[in-house]
Amino acid sequence: MEKKKQQTKKNQPKNCESCVYYDYDDELESYVCTVNLDEDEMVDFLSGRSNSCSYYIFYDEYKSVQKQN
């Protein structure tokens, strides 16, 4: 069971630009991740030790358009 968890984490993309939580911040005038990471997760992220993001959700803009039709 532990192997399955590791495999799913490894298969998750690292491309933040296609993530739901990657939004433009007007004050910073740049894109930022809006997920609230705890201290350990932030250290892993900033140091590059994490291989993938466990919060990644693909943003599909066409999915919301399909619901409107």
GROMACS .gro file of C-alpha atoms in nm:
model
   69
    1MET     CA    1   0.000   0.000   0.000
    2GLU     CA    2   0.288   0.234   0.074
    3LYS     CA    3   0.426   0.176  -0.275
    4LYS     CA    4   0.100   0.295  -0.430
    5LYS     CA    5   0.121   0.624  -0.238
    6GLN     CA    6   0.475   0.679  -0.358
    7GLN     CA    7   0.383   0.599  -0.718
    8THR     CA    8   0.089   0.840  -0.725
    9LYS     CA    9   0.301   1.120  -0.580
   10LYS     CA   10   0.574   1.059  -0.838
   11ASN     CA   11   0.320   1.064  -1.122
   12GLN     CA   12   0.184   1.406  -1.029
   13PRO     CA   13   0.306   1.689  -1.251
   14LYS     CA   14   0.532   1.967  -1.128
   15ASN     CA   15   0.403   2.230  -1.372
   16CYS     CA   16   0.243   2.495  -1.151
   17GLU     CA   17   0.117   2.694  -1.448
   18SER     CA   18  -0.155   2.436  -1.514
   19CYS     CA   19  -0.264   2.406  -1.150
   20VAL     CA   20  -0.592   2.534  -1.005
   21TYR     CA   21  -0.407   2.697  -0.714
   22TYR     CA   22  -0.168   2.902  -0.932
   23ASP     CA   23  -0.323   3.250  -0.939
   24TYR     CA   24  -0.214   3.603  -1.022
   25ASP     CA   25  -0.158   3.828  -0.722
   26ASP     CA   26  -0.221   4.195  -0.804
   27GLU     CA   27  -0.019   4.325  -0.510
   28LEU     CA   28   0.290   4.120  -0.597
   29GLU     CA   29   0.226   4.153  -0.970
   30SER     CA   30   0.318   3.789  -1.025
   31TYR     CA   31   0.172   3.441  -1.011
   32VAL     CA   32   0.173   3.263  -0.674
   33CYS     CA   33   0.057   2.935  -0.528
   34THR     CA   34  -0.249   2.992  -0.310
   35VAL     CA   35  -0.227   2.665  -0.117
   36ASN     CA   36  -0.159   2.709   0.253
   37LEU     CA   37   0.143   2.488   0.319
   38ASP     CA   38   0.249   2.400   0.670
   39GLU     CA   39   0.603   2.478   0.781
   40ASP     CA   40   0.750   2.138   0.688
   41GLU     CA   41   0.587   2.137   0.345
   42MET     CA   42   0.713   2.490   0.276
   43VAL     CA   43   1.069   2.394   0.371
   44ASP     CA   44   1.052   2.092   0.139
   45PHE     CA   45   0.912   2.306  -0.142
   46LEU     CA   46   1.166   2.588  -0.110
   47SER     CA   47   1.462   2.351  -0.076
   48GLY     CA   48   1.353   2.146  -0.379
   49ARG     CA   49   1.339   1.821  -0.179
   50SER     CA   50   0.980   1.745  -0.276
   51ASN     CA   51   0.952   1.559  -0.606
   52SER     CA   52   0.593   1.660  -0.669
   53CYS     CA   53   0.309   1.862  -0.527
   54SER     CA   54   0.045   1.662  -0.344
   55TYR     CA   55  -0.203   1.949  -0.389
   56TYR     CA   56  -0.176   1.970  -0.768
   57ILE     CA   57  -0.514   1.977  -0.947
   58PHE     CA   58  -0.518   2.030  -1.320
   59TYR     CA   59  -0.705   2.348  -1.416
   60ASP     CA   60  -0.933   2.282  -1.712
   61GLU     CA   61  -1.096   2.607  -1.817
   62TYR     CA   62  -1.309   2.424  -2.072
   63LYS     CA   63  -1.468   2.211  -1.801
   64SER     CA   64  -1.639   2.516  -1.648
   65VAL     CA   65  -1.757   2.630  -1.993
   66GLN     CA   66  -1.912   2.289  -2.058
   67LYS     CA   67  -2.113   2.316  -1.737
   68GLN     CA   68  -2.257   2.648  -1.852
   69ASN     CA   69  -2.395   2.500  -2.174
   0.00000   0.00000   0.00000
